[in-house]
Amino acid sequence: MVLLVMLMGASWSIAQQAPDTIFYNGKVVTVDNDEINGNLGTVAQAIAIRDGRIVAVGSNDQIRRLAGPNTKSLDLKGRMLSPGFGATHDHPQDWNPLNPTVMKKVVSDDMHIERFINVPPDQLMQQFPGVLNEAVQKAKPGQWIRISVLYGPDYRWGDQISPMLGRQINKQMLNLAAPNNPMIVRGGFTNMVINQKGIDAVKKGYGDQWDKFVFNPLDSYTGNPPGQSGEETGNCGVCYREVEQDIIYPASELREIYRLGLSWTSAIGVTLNATSIYTGGAMRAFNSLDRAGQMAMRLGWGFFWPERNDIFQDPYFSQSSAAILGRGSDYLWNTGMTAHQGGTCTKLEGLTPEVVERNKRNCANPGYAQETISRALYEYLKAGGRIAGDHMMGDVEIDMVLDIIEKAGRDAGMTKDEIRAKRHVTEHMTMYPRPDQIPRFKDLGMMTSGWDIVVWQGTATQALKDFGERGAMNMVPRKSLYDAGIRNSVEIDRPLSEYTNLTYMHVLYSAISRKDWDGNVVAPMQAITREMMLKSATLFAAYGTLKEDVLGSLKPGKFADMVVLDSDYLTVPVDDILKIKVLMTMVGGKTQHMAPSLAREWGMQPVGAQIELGGPASKW
């Protein structure tokens, strides 16, 4: 009956024209059930597409009879086809420049000097001086030098390499090595060291705006010695964003990096991304790609410019910012705003004196306790905006954000239903929500977005050591959220496909198994079923980006954003989920990625940046 209704719902639209493409003889998992549980809804055999949208879903016979003389009919041979995956907190603009293959394609030494090092921590300081000297010798006076120090094929070297930036590799070293060149050394995730020439070039690039900043991006690192600024040490956490996106890369260069980078990531099945856009340079690049119809995936973006949080005190700016919520194109639209990255302060008691002292420091001056930050969020929410795109990593600031949401709504005269309709979202789910916060989330109609990859990396294991079982239970607590009826979506927030062997499947697996990379199972009570995780990765990703009416499930009328997998995610042994490969990724009816094996089978050409540039998917 469900199949018949779905077919009849599309019958009028296809009466005059046959589908462009039909996929048949497959396991078409539609995720068309909207409930907050693991019910994925209809599982069909075939699906029909025309003009970028789904026109019918049903049995092989029902769908194949719709074919016309020009319809491409493609046999799935039993493979699973599902909605494309969402990454509702990710930073393609941050991760794409960490892809050595993409950067080699786009950037030549005539533009500026790009070098990559990807060696184990115990070899880094043996190889770094040679790479540094070669880069300096190659550079022309005044030319930017950028060296990226990556964290290995399994992404396991970060804890050892990241602290070297600012210590063994420091501003003084770079000043001496490159006295005539601006230079940065970028970590394989976050963290960066910049020399004085680089600092001078950044300040010059921003001109008189620099002195108007209420937040200095060079101070975006709390690990600097007390009393020392980022300008003094040259060490910062995430200021590579401003340096790379606004200063180093010209507009045309950045645009091409993102074009190839988005296409590259589509090979792991991502069709929907969401991120705060941190700089004018990144906004310009994505806008240019969107207007040219060259976005390989959809991107919901949030406003984040802490350098000028004070501008939200201007009523015109706060109102106009709130007015664009949900607006944009089918590939690029606004999802909200955040005023602060989020701190790591928790109410939980540490188990050791070291943990207690660290948490005391983290709680000394939380961001949302600061007037400029809390006022910016308050004014924006009071104007009718939505919080999205944040990096919340501690339950104490969650309390503050919930208070701001309630106060802003109350002062604006909003009803509770009007507040709920905003669908505010907090992101990461690191050490939150606490059990006592969950009813407030529910009452305010809020969502969450979680980065399960931290379970894989051992962060939940460390939380168990630092705070006991309660700490581990609060680390991406998906089961508690499902039990409470709170939608939650899936993040990546790591440069997985750019240079590691990890894929989106590692993210899904981490939530299902609660295993870290050493096989330790942490807080298994928070594990969810693979069906729940698929719903979080698809339908609830669409909810999180305000696009559930056109994305997230395979219903007639929605965009044809979907993936074909080489194995059945729903039935393979759990550990085999890690081995699943995405054979095809389609966005709006256009194939953005097709692996060579499937292309040969269907008599088509393989496509996508990984195919073009020889990435891992070129061997699938």
Coordinates of C-alpha atoms in Angstrom, one line a residue:
M1 CA 0.0 0.0 0.0
V2 CA 2.8 2.4 0.9
L3 CA 4.5 1.7 -2.5
L4 CA 1.3 2.3 -4.3
V5 CA 0.7 5.7 -2.6
M6 CA 4.2 6.8 -3.3
L7 CA 3.8 5.9 -7.0
M8 CA 0.4 7.5 -7.3
G9 CA 1.7 10.7 -5.6
A10 CA 4.1 11.1 -8.5
S11 CA 1.7 9.8 -11.3
W12 CA 0.5 13.3 -12.4
S13 CA 4.0 14.7 -12.7
I14 CA 5.2 11.9 -14.9
A15 CA 2.1 11.6 -17.1
Q16 CA 3.6 13.6 -19.9
Q17 CA 7.3 12.8 -19.5
A18 CA 9.2 9.7 -18.7
P19 CA 11.9 9.6 -16.0
D20 CA 15.5 10.5 -16.9
T21 CA 16.8 7.7 -14.8
I22 CA 15.5 4.6 -13.1
F23 CA 17.4 2.5 -10.6
Y24 CA 15.9 -1.0 -10.1
N25 CA 16.5 -4.4 -8.6
G26 CA 17.9 -2.8 -5.4
K27 CA 17.3 -2.3 -1.8
V28 CA 16.0 1.3 -1.8
V29 CA 15.9 2.5 1.8
T30 CA 13.8 5.6 1.8
V31 CA 14.0 6.8 5.4
D32 CA 10.5 8.2 4.9
N33 CA 9.4 7.7 8.5
D34 CA 9.6 11.0 10.4
E35 CA 9.4 9.5 13.9
I36 CA 12.2 9.9 16.4
N37 CA 13.2 6.2 16.4
G38 CA 14.9 3.6 14.3
N39 CA 11.9 3.0 11.9
L40 CA 13.3 3.8 8.4
G41 CA 10.0 3.5 6.7
T42 CA 9.5 2.1 3.2
V43 CA 12.1 -0.2 1.7
A44 CA 11.4 -0.5 -2.0
Q45 CA 13.1 -2.1 -5.1
A46 CA 13.3 0.8 -7.5
I47 CA 13.3 4.6 -7.8
A48 CA 12.7 7.0 -10.7
I49 CA 14.2 10.5 -11.2
R50 CA 13.4 13.4 -13.5
D51 CA 14.9 16.9 -13.5
G52 CA 16.8 16.3 -10.4
R53 CA 13.9 15.1 -8.3
I54 CA 12.4 11.8 -7.3
V55 CA 9.2 11.1 -9.1
A56 CA 8.3 7.6 -7.9
V57 CA 9.4 4.9 -5.6
G58 CA 8.1 1.4 -5.7
S59 CA 8.5 -2.2 -6.9
N60 CA 10.5 -3.1 -10.0
D61 CA 7.4 -3.6 -12.1
Q62 CA 5.8 -0.4 -11.0
I63 CA 8.8 1.8 -11.7
R64 CA 10.2 0.1 -14.8
R65 CA 6.9 0.5 -16.7
L66 CA 7.4 4.3 -16.4
A67 CA 10.5 4.2 -18.6
G68 CA 10.5 5.9 -21.9
P69 CA 12.7 5.5 -24.9
N70 CA 15.4 7.9 -23.5
T71 CA 15.2 6.7 -19.9
K72 CA 18.5 5.2 -18.5
S73 CA 17.6 2.1 -16.5
L74 CA 20.3 1.0 -14.2
D75 CA 20.4 -2.4 -12.4
L76 CA 21.5 -2.1 -8.8
K77 CA 21.9 -5.9 -8.6
G78 CA 20.6 -6.0 -5.0
R79 CA 22.8 -3.1 -3.8
M80 CA 21.6 -0.7 -1.1
L81 CA 20.5 2.8 -2.2
S82 CA 19.8 5.3 0.5
P83 CA 19.5 9.1 0.9
G84 CA 22.9 10.8 0.8
F85 CA 24.7 11.4 4.1
G86 CA 24.8 14.7 6.0
A87 CA 27.7 16.2 7.9
T88 CA 25.9 18.8 10.0
H89 CA 29.0 20.2 11.5
D90 CA 32.0 20.1 9.2
H91 CA 34.5 22.6 7.8
P92 CA 35.3 21.9 4.2
Q93 CA 36.9 25.3 3.9
D94 CA 39.3 24.3 6.7
W95 CA 40.0 20.7 5.6
N96 CA 40.2 21.1 1.8
P97 CA 43.6 22.8 2.0
L98 CA 44.9 19.8 4.0
N99 CA 44.5 17.6 0.9
P100 CA 48.0 17.2 -0.7
T101 CA 46.5 16.0 -4.0
V102 CA 44.1 18.8 -4.4
M103 CA 46.7 21.4 -3.4
K104 CA 49.2 20.1 -5.8
K105 CA 46.6 20.3 -8.6
V106 CA 45.7 23.9 -7.7
V107 CA 48.8 25.6 -6.3
S108 CA 52.1 26.0 -8.0
D109 CA 55.4 27.3 -6.6
D110 CA 54.8 30.4 -8.8
M111 CA 51.8 31.2 -6.7
H112 CA 53.2 30.4 -3.2
I113 CA 55.1 27.6 -1.6
E114 CA 53.0 24.6 -0.4
R115 CA 54.7 21.6 1.3
F116 CA 53.3 18.6 3.2
I117 CA 54.9 16.3 5.8
N118 CA 53.1 13.1 6.8
V119 CA 55.5 11.1 8.9
P120 CA 55.3 9.6 12.4
P121 CA 55.9 11.9 15.4
D122 CA 59.3 10.5 16.1
Q123 CA 60.5 11.3 12.6
L124 CA 59.0 14.8 12.3
M125 CA 61.8 16.8 13.7
Q126 CA 64.3 14.8 11.6
Q127 CA 62.5 15.7 8.4
F128 CA 61.1 19.1 9.1
P129 CA 64.3 21.1 8.9
G130 CA 65.0 19.8 5.4
V131 CA 61.5 20.6 4.2
L132 CA 61.7 24.0 5.8
N133 CA 65.0 24.9 4.2
E134 CA 64.0 23.6 0.7
A135 CA 60.8 25.7 0.9
V136 CA 62.7 28.9 1.9
Q137 CA 65.2 28.4 -0.8
K138 CA 62.5 28.0 -3.4
A139 CA 60.5 31.0 -2.3
K140 CA 60.9 34.4 -3.8
P141 CA 61.2 37.3 -1.4
G142 CA 57.8 38.2 0.1
Q143 CA 56.2 35.0 -1.1
W144 CA 54.0 33.1 1.3
I145 CA 55.3 29.7 2.6
R146 CA 52.8 27.2 4.0
I147 CA 53.9 23.8 5.4
S148 CA 51.2 21.3 6.6
V149 CA 52.1 18.7 9.1
L150 CA 49.6 15.9 8.8
Y151 CA 48.5 13.2 11.4
G152 CA 49.0 10.0 9.4
P153 CA 46.9 7.6 7.3
D154 CA 44.9 6.5 10.4
Y155 CA 44.8 9.9 11.9
R156 CA 46.5 8.7 15.1
W157 CA 49.5 11.1 15.4
G158 CA 47.7 14.3 16.4
D159 CA 48.1 14.1 20.1
Q160 CA 51.9 13.9 19.6
I161 CA 52.4 16.3 16.7
S162 CA 50.0 19.1 17.6
P163 CA 51.9 20.1 20.8
M164 CA 55.1 20.3 18.8
L165 CA 53.6 23.4 17.0
G166 CA 54.6 26.3 19.3
R167 CA 57.3 24.2 21.0
Q168 CA 59.8 22.4 18.8
I169 CA 58.4 24.3 15.8
N170 CA 58.0 27.8 17.0
K171 CA 57.8 31.4 15.9
Q172 CA 61.5 32.1 16.6
M173 CA 62.5 29.1 14.4
L174 CA 60.4 30.4 11.5
N175 CA 61.6 34.0 11.9
L176 CA 65.2 32.8 11.6
A177 CA 64.6 30.4 8.8
A178 CA 62.4 32.8 6.7
P179 CA 63.3 36.4 7.5
N180 CA 62.1 37.6 4.1
N181 CA 58.9 35.5 3.8
P182 CA 55.6 35.3 5.6
M183 CA 55.1 31.7 6.7
I184 CA 52.8 29.4 8.6
V185 CA 53.1 25.8 9.7
R186 CA 49.6 24.2 9.9
G187 CA 48.7 21.2 11.9
G188 CA 46.8 18.2 10.4
F189 CA 43.6 19.3 12.2
T190 CA 43.8 22.6 14.0
N191 CA 46.8 24.6 15.5
M192 CA 49.2 26.8 13.6
V193 CA 52.5 28.6 14.0
I194 CA 53.1 31.9 12.2
N195 CA 56.2 34.0 11.9
Q196 CA 56.4 37.8 12.4
K197 CA 56.4 38.4 8.6
G198 CA 53.2 36.5 8.4
I199 CA 51.6 38.4 11.3
D200 CA 52.6 41.7 9.7
A201 CA 51.1 40.5 6.3
V202 CA 47.8 39.5 8.0
K203 CA 47.4 42.8 9.8
K204 CA 48.2 44.7 6.6
G205 CA 45.7 42.6 4.7
Y206 CA 42.9 43.5 7.0
G207 CA 44.0 47.2 7.1
D208 CA 42.1 49.5 9.4
Q209 CA 39.6 46.8 10.2
W210 CA 42.2 45.0 12.4
D211 CA 42.0 47.7 15.1
K212 CA 38.2 47.5 15.1
F213 CA 38.2 43.8 16.0
V214 CA 36.8 43.0 19.5
F215 CA 38.5 39.6 19.2
N216 CA 42.0 39.0 17.9
P217 CA 42.0 35.8 15.8
L218 CA 45.7 35.3 16.7
D219 CA 44.6 34.7 20.3
S220 CA 42.4 31.7 19.4
Y221 CA 44.6 29.3 21.4
T222 CA 44.3 28.9 25.2
G223 CA 47.5 27.0 25.5
N224 CA 49.8 30.1 25.3
P225 CA 51.6 30.9 28.5
P226 CA 49.8 33.2 30.9
G227 CA 50.2 36.8 29.9
Q228 CA 51.4 36.0 26.4
S229 CA 49.3 36.7 23.4
G230 CA 49.2 34.8 20.1
E231 CA 50.9 37.7 18.4
E232 CA 53.9 37.2 20.8
T233 CA 54.1 33.4 20.5
G234 CA 52.9 33.1 16.9
N235 CA 50.9 30.1 18.1
C236 CA 47.1 30.0 17.6
G237 CA 44.4 27.4 17.4
V238 CA 42.2 28.2 14.4
C239 CA 43.5 31.5 13.0
Y240 CA 44.6 29.6 10.0
R241 CA 41.1 30.4 8.8
E242 CA 41.7 34.1 8.5
V243 CA 45.3 33.6 7.3
E244 CA 44.5 31.1 4.6
Q245 CA 41.1 32.2 3.4
D246 CA 41.4 36.0 3.6
I247 CA 45.2 36.5 3.1
I248 CA 47.2 33.7 1.4
Y249 CA 44.8 32.3 -1.2
P250 CA 43.5 34.6 -4.0
A251 CA 39.8 34.3 -4.7
S252 CA 40.2 32.2 -7.9
E253 CA 42.6 29.8 -6.1
L254 CA 40.4 29.3 -3.1
R255 CA 37.4 28.7 -5.3
E256 CA 39.2 25.9 -7.1
I257 CA 40.4 24.3 -3.9
Y258 CA 36.8 24.2 -2.6
R259 CA 35.4 23.0 -6.0
L260 CA 37.8 20.0 -6.0
G261 CA 37.6 19.5 -2.3
L262 CA 33.8 19.2 -2.2
S263 CA 33.9 16.8 -5.1
W264 CA 36.6 14.7 -3.4
T265 CA 34.5 14.4 -0.2
S266 CA 31.4 13.3 -2.2
A267 CA 33.2 10.0 -2.7
I268 CA 32.5 9.1 0.9
G269 CA 28.8 9.7 0.4
V270 CA 28.3 13.3 1.7
T271 CA 25.6 15.2 -0.1
L272 CA 24.8 17.7 2.6
N273 CA 27.3 19.7 4.6
A274 CA 26.8 22.4 7.3
T275 CA 29.3 24.7 8.6
S276 CA 29.9 28.1 10.0
I277 CA 31.6 30.2 7.4
Y278 CA 34.3 32.0 9.2
T279 CA 35.7 34.5 6.7
G280 CA 34.7 36.8 3.8
G281 CA 37.1 34.9 1.6
A282 CA 35.4 31.6 2.1
M283 CA 31.9 33.1 1.7
R284 CA 33.0 34.7 -1.6
A285 CA 34.4 31.3 -2.9
F286 CA 31.3 29.3 -2.0
N287 CA 29.0 32.0 -3.4
S288 CA 30.9 32.0 -6.7
L289 CA 30.7 28.2 -6.9
D290 CA 27.0 28.2 -6.2
R291 CA 26.2 30.9 -8.8
A292 CA 28.2 28.9 -11.4
G293 CA 26.4 25.7 -10.5
Q294 CA 29.6 24.0 -9.4
M295 CA 28.8 22.8 -5.9
A296 CA 29.3 19.1 -5.6
M297 CA 27.2 19.0 -2.4
R298 CA 24.7 21.2 -0.6
L299 CA 26.0 23.6 2.1
G300 CA 24.0 25.1 4.9
W301 CA 26.1 27.9 6.4
G302 CA 26.1 29.7 9.7
F303 CA 27.3 33.3 10.5
F304 CA 30.4 33.3 12.7
W305 CA 32.6 36.4 12.9
P306 CA 33.7 36.8 16.5
E307 CA 36.1 39.5 15.4
R308 CA 33.0 41.8 15.3
N309 CA 30.4 40.4 17.6
D310 CA 29.7 44.0 18.6
I311 CA 27.9 44.6 15.3
F312 CA 24.9 42.5 16.6
Q313 CA 24.1 45.4 18.9
D314 CA 23.1 47.3 15.8
P315 CA 19.3 46.6 15.5
Y316 CA 19.4 46.8 11.7
F317 CA 22.2 44.3 11.5
S318 CA 20.7 41.8 13.9
Q319 CA 17.3 42.1 12.2
S320 CA 18.7 41.7 8.7
S321 CA 20.8 38.7 9.8
A322 CA 17.8 37.0 11.3
A323 CA 15.8 37.7 8.1
I324 CA 18.0 35.6 5.9
L325 CA 17.5 32.5 8.1
G326 CA 16.7 29.6 5.8
R327 CA 17.1 31.7 2.7
G328 CA 19.5 31.2 -0.2
S329 CA 19.7 28.8 -3.1
D330 CA 19.2 25.0 -3.2
Y331 CA 22.9 24.5 -2.7
L332 CA 23.8 27.4 -0.3
W333 CA 21.6 28.8 2.4
N334 CA 21.8 30.3 5.9
T335 CA 21.1 28.1 8.9
G336 CA 21.7 30.5 11.7
M337 CA 24.5 32.1 13.7
T338 CA 26.8 31.5 16.6
A339 CA 28.8 34.0 18.6
H340 CA 31.4 31.7 20.2
Q341 CA 33.3 28.5 19.6
G342 CA 32.3 27.1 23.0
G343 CA 34.4 26.1 26.0
T344 CA 35.1 22.9 27.9
C345 CA 33.9 23.7 31.4
T346 CA 31.9 21.0 33.1
K347 CA 30.1 20.6 36.4
L348 CA 31.4 17.1 36.8
E349 CA 34.1 16.5 39.4
G350 CA 37.4 15.3 38.1
L351 CA 38.9 12.1 39.4
T352 CA 42.5 13.5 39.7
P353 CA 44.0 16.8 41.0
E354 CA 45.2 17.5 37.5
V355 CA 41.8 17.1 36.0
V356 CA 40.2 19.2 38.7
E357 CA 42.8 22.0 38.1
R358 CA 42.4 21.9 34.3
N359 CA 38.6 22.1 34.6
K360 CA 39.0 25.0 37.1
R361 CA 41.0 26.9 34.4
N362 CA 38.5 26.1 31.8
C363 CA 35.7 27.4 34.0
A364 CA 37.6 30.6 34.9
N365 CA 36.1 32.8 32.1
P366 CA 33.6 30.9 29.9
G367 CA 32.9 32.6 26.6
Y368 CA 29.1 33.0 27.1
A369 CA 29.9 34.7 30.5
Q370 CA 31.5 37.5 28.5
E371 CA 29.3 40.4 27.7
T372 CA 30.3 40.9 24.0
I373 CA 29.6 37.2 23.2
S374 CA 26.4 36.7 25.2
R375 CA 25.0 40.1 24.0
A376 CA 25.6 39.2 20.4
L377 CA 23.7 35.9 20.7
Y378 CA 20.9 37.5 22.7
E379 CA 20.3 40.3 20.2
Y380 CA 20.3 38.0 17.2
L381 CA 17.9 35.5 18.9
K382 CA 15.7 38.3 20.0
A383 CA 15.5 39.5 16.4
G384 CA 14.2 36.0 15.5
G385 CA 17.4 34.2 14.6
R386 CA 18.5 30.6 15.3
I387 CA 21.7 29.3 17.0
A388 CA 23.6 27.0 14.8
G389 CA 27.2 26.3 13.8
D390 CA 28.6 26.4 17.3
H391 CA 31.3 24.2 18.9
M392 CA 29.9 23.4 22.4
M393 CA 32.2 21.2 24.4
G394 CA 31.1 21.6 28.0
D395 CA 27.8 21.5 29.9
V396 CA 28.3 24.7 31.8
E397 CA 28.1 26.9 28.7
I398 CA 25.1 24.9 27.5
D399 CA 23.3 26.2 30.7
M400 CA 24.2 29.7 29.7
V401 CA 23.0 29.2 26.1
L402 CA 19.7 27.8 27.2
D403 CA 19.3 30.8 29.5
I404 CA 20.0 33.2 26.6
I405 CA 17.5 31.4 24.4
E406 CA 14.8 31.6 27.0
K407 CA 15.5 35.3 27.8
A408 CA 15.7 36.4 24.2
G409 CA 12.4 34.7 23.4
R410 CA 10.7 36.1 26.5
D411 CA 12.0 39.6 25.8
A412 CA 10.9 39.4 22.2
G413 CA 7.4 38.3 23.2
M414 CA 7.7 34.9 21.6
T415 CA 5.4 32.1 22.6
K416 CA 6.9 28.8 23.6
D417 CA 5.8 27.3 20.3
E418 CA 7.4 30.2 18.4
I419 CA 10.7 29.4 20.2
R420 CA 10.4 25.7 19.4
A421 CA 9.8 26.5 15.8
K422 CA 13.3 28.0 15.5
R423 CA 14.7 24.5 16.1
H424 CA 17.8 25.8 17.8
V425 CA 20.7 23.4 17.5
T426 CA 23.9 23.0 19.6
E427 CA 26.7 21.0 18.1
H428 CA 29.4 18.4 19.1
M429 CA 27.6 17.0 22.2
T430 CA 30.9 16.8 24.1
M431 CA 30.1 16.3 27.8
Y432 CA 26.5 17.4 27.2
P433 CA 23.6 17.4 27.5
R434 CA 23.6 16.3 31.1
P435 CA 20.6 14.2 32.1
D436 CA 19.0 17.3 33.8
Q437 CA 19.5 19.4 30.6
I438 CA 17.7 17.0 28.3
P439 CA 14.2 18.1 29.5
R440 CA 15.1 21.8 28.7
F441 CA 16.3 20.8 25.2
K442 CA 12.9 19.0 24.8
D443 CA 10.9 21.9 26.1
L444 CA 12.6 24.4 23.8
G445 CA 12.2 22.2 20.7
M446 CA 16.0 22.0 20.3
M447 CA 18.1 19.6 18.3
T448 CA 21.7 18.4 18.7
S449 CA 24.5 17.5 16.4
G450 CA 27.2 15.1 17.4
W451 CA 30.8 14.2 16.4
D452 CA 31.0 10.5 17.1
I453 CA 34.5 10.4 15.6
V454 CA 35.7 11.5 19.1
V455 CA 34.6 8.2 20.4
W456 CA 36.7 6.5 17.8
Q457 CA 39.7 8.7 18.6
G458 CA 39.5 7.9 22.3
T459 CA 38.1 11.1 23.7
A460 CA 35.3 9.2 25.4
T461 CA 37.8 6.8 26.8
Q462 CA 39.7 9.7 28.2
A463 CA 36.5 11.2 29.7
L464 CA 36.0 7.9 31.5
K465 CA 39.4 8.2 33.0
D466 CA 39.0 11.9 33.9
F467 CA 35.4 12.0 35.1
G468 CA 34.3 8.4 35.5
E469 CA 31.2 6.7 34.0
R470 CA 29.2 9.9 34.1
G471 CA 31.8 11.7 31.9
A472 CA 31.7 8.8 29.3
M473 CA 27.9 8.8 29.3
N474 CA 27.8 12.5 28.6
M475 CA 30.1 12.1 25.5
V476 CA 27.8 12.1 22.5
P477 CA 24.8 10.7 24.4
R478 CA 22.7 9.7 21.4
K479 CA 20.6 6.9 23.1
S480 CA 19.5 9.3 25.9
L481 CA 18.4 11.8 23.2
Y482 CA 16.5 9.2 21.2
D483 CA 14.8 8.0 24.4
A484 CA 13.7 11.6 25.1
G485 CA 12.4 12.2 21.6
I486 CA 15.1 14.7 20.6
R487 CA 16.3 14.7 17.0
N488 CA 20.1 14.5 16.6
S489 CA 22.2 14.6 13.5
V490 CA 25.7 13.5 12.5
E491 CA 29.0 15.5 12.1
I492 CA 32.4 14.7 10.7
D493 CA 34.5 17.7 11.7
R494 CA 37.7 16.0 10.8
P495 CA 39.8 16.0 7.5
L496 CA 39.0 12.4 7.0
S497 CA 38.8 12.0 3.3
E498 CA 41.4 14.6 2.7
Y499 CA 44.4 12.5 3.7
T500 CA 43.4 9.6 5.9
N501 CA 42.0 6.1 5.4
L502 CA 39.0 7.0 7.5
T503 CA 35.6 7.5 5.9
Y504 CA 32.0 8.4 6.9
M505 CA 31.6 4.8 7.9
H506 CA 33.9 5.3 10.8
V507 CA 31.6 8.0 12.1
L508 CA 28.5 5.7 11.8
Y509 CA 30.4 2.8 13.3
S510 CA 31.5 4.8 16.3
A511 CA 27.9 5.6 17.4
I512 CA 26.7 2.0 16.8
S513 CA 29.6 0.2 18.5
R514 CA 30.9 2.9 20.9
K515 CA 34.4 1.4 20.2
D516 CA 37.5 3.5 20.0
W517 CA 40.3 2.7 17.6
D518 CA 41.9 0.4 20.2
G519 CA 38.7 -1.7 20.5
N520 CA 37.7 -0.3 23.9
V521 CA 33.9 -0.1 24.3
V522 CA 33.0 3.1 26.2
A523 CA 29.6 3.8 27.7
P524 CA 27.8 1.2 25.6
M525 CA 24.5 2.3 27.1
Q526 CA 24.7 5.3 24.7
A527 CA 25.0 3.1 21.6
I528 CA 22.2 3.3 19.1
T529 CA 21.1 0.9 16.4
R530 CA 22.4 1.2 12.8
E531 CA 18.9 2.2 11.8
M532 CA 18.8 5.1 14.2
M533 CA 22.2 6.3 13.1
L534 CA 21.2 6.2 9.4
K535 CA 18.2 8.3 10.2
S536 CA 20.4 10.8 12.1
A537 CA 22.8 10.9 9.1
T538 CA 20.1 11.5 6.6
L539 CA 16.6 12.7 7.6
F540 CA 17.7 14.4 10.8
A541 CA 20.6 16.1 9.0
A542 CA 17.9 17.6 6.7
Y543 CA 16.0 18.7 9.8
G544 CA 19.1 20.2 11.2
T545 CA 19.7 22.4 8.2
L546 CA 16.0 23.4 7.8
K547 CA 15.5 21.4 4.6
E548 CA 13.5 18.3 5.6
D549 CA 10.8 19.3 3.1
V550 CA 13.2 18.7 0.1
L551 CA 16.1 16.6 1.5
G552 CA 16.9 13.7 3.8
S553 CA 14.5 11.0 2.5
L554 CA 13.6 9.4 -0.8
K555 CA 10.1 10.6 -1.3
P556 CA 8.5 11.8 -4.6
G557 CA 9.0 15.5 -5.0
K558 CA 12.3 15.6 -3.0
F559 CA 15.7 16.2 -4.5
A560 CA 17.4 13.1 -5.8
D561 CA 20.3 13.2 -3.3
M562 CA 21.4 9.6 -2.8
V563 CA 24.2 7.0 -2.5
V564 CA 24.8 3.5 -3.7
L565 CA 26.8 1.3 -1.4
D566 CA 28.8 -1.8 -2.2
S567 CA 27.5 -3.7 0.8
D568 CA 24.2 -3.6 2.8
Y569 CA 24.8 -1.3 5.7
L570 CA 21.8 -2.7 7.5
T571 CA 22.7 -6.4 7.4
V572 CA 26.5 -6.7 7.3
P573 CA 28.3 -7.6 10.5
V574 CA 28.8 -4.5 12.6
D575 CA 32.6 -4.5 12.2
D576 CA 32.2 -4.8 8.4
I577 CA 30.5 -1.4 8.3
L578 CA 34.0 0.0 8.3
K579 CA 34.7 -1.7 5.0
I580 CA 31.7 -0.3 3.1
K581 CA 32.5 1.8 0.1
V582 CA 30.3 4.4 -1.7
L583 CA 30.1 3.4 -5.3
M584 CA 27.9 6.4 -6.4
T585 CA 26.9 9.7 -5.0
M586 CA 24.2 11.7 -6.7
V587 CA 23.1 15.2 -5.8
G588 CA 20.0 16.7 -7.5
G589 CA 20.0 13.9 -10.0
K590 CA 23.6 14.7 -11.1
T591 CA 26.3 12.1 -10.4
Q592 CA 29.0 13.7 -8.4
H593 CA 31.0 10.5 -7.8
M594 CA 31.0 7.1 -9.5
A595 CA 33.5 4.4 -8.8
P596 CA 35.2 2.8 -11.8
S597 CA 33.8 -0.7 -11.0
L598 CA 30.2 0.5 -11.1
A599 CA 30.9 2.7 -14.1
R600 CA 32.2 -0.3 -16.0
E601 CA 29.2 -2.4 -15.0
W602 CA 26.8 0.3 -16.3
G603 CA 28.8 1.3 -19.3
M604 CA 29.4 4.8 -18.0
Q605 CA 32.3 7.0 -17.2
P606 CA 33.6 7.2 -13.6
V607 CA 33.4 10.8 -12.3
G608 CA 34.5 12.9 -9.4
A609 CA 37.7 14.6 -8.1
Q610 CA 39.0 11.4 -6.6
I611 CA 38.7 9.7 -9.9
E612 CA 40.3 12.6 -11.8
L613 CA 43.1 13.0 -9.3
G614 CA 43.8 9.4 -8.4
G615 CA 42.3 9.3 -4.9
P616 CA 41.4 6.1 -3.0
A617 CA 38.0 5.9 -4.7
S618 CA 39.7 5.7 -8.1
K619 CA 40.6 2.1 -7.2
W620 CA 37.1 1.1 -6.1

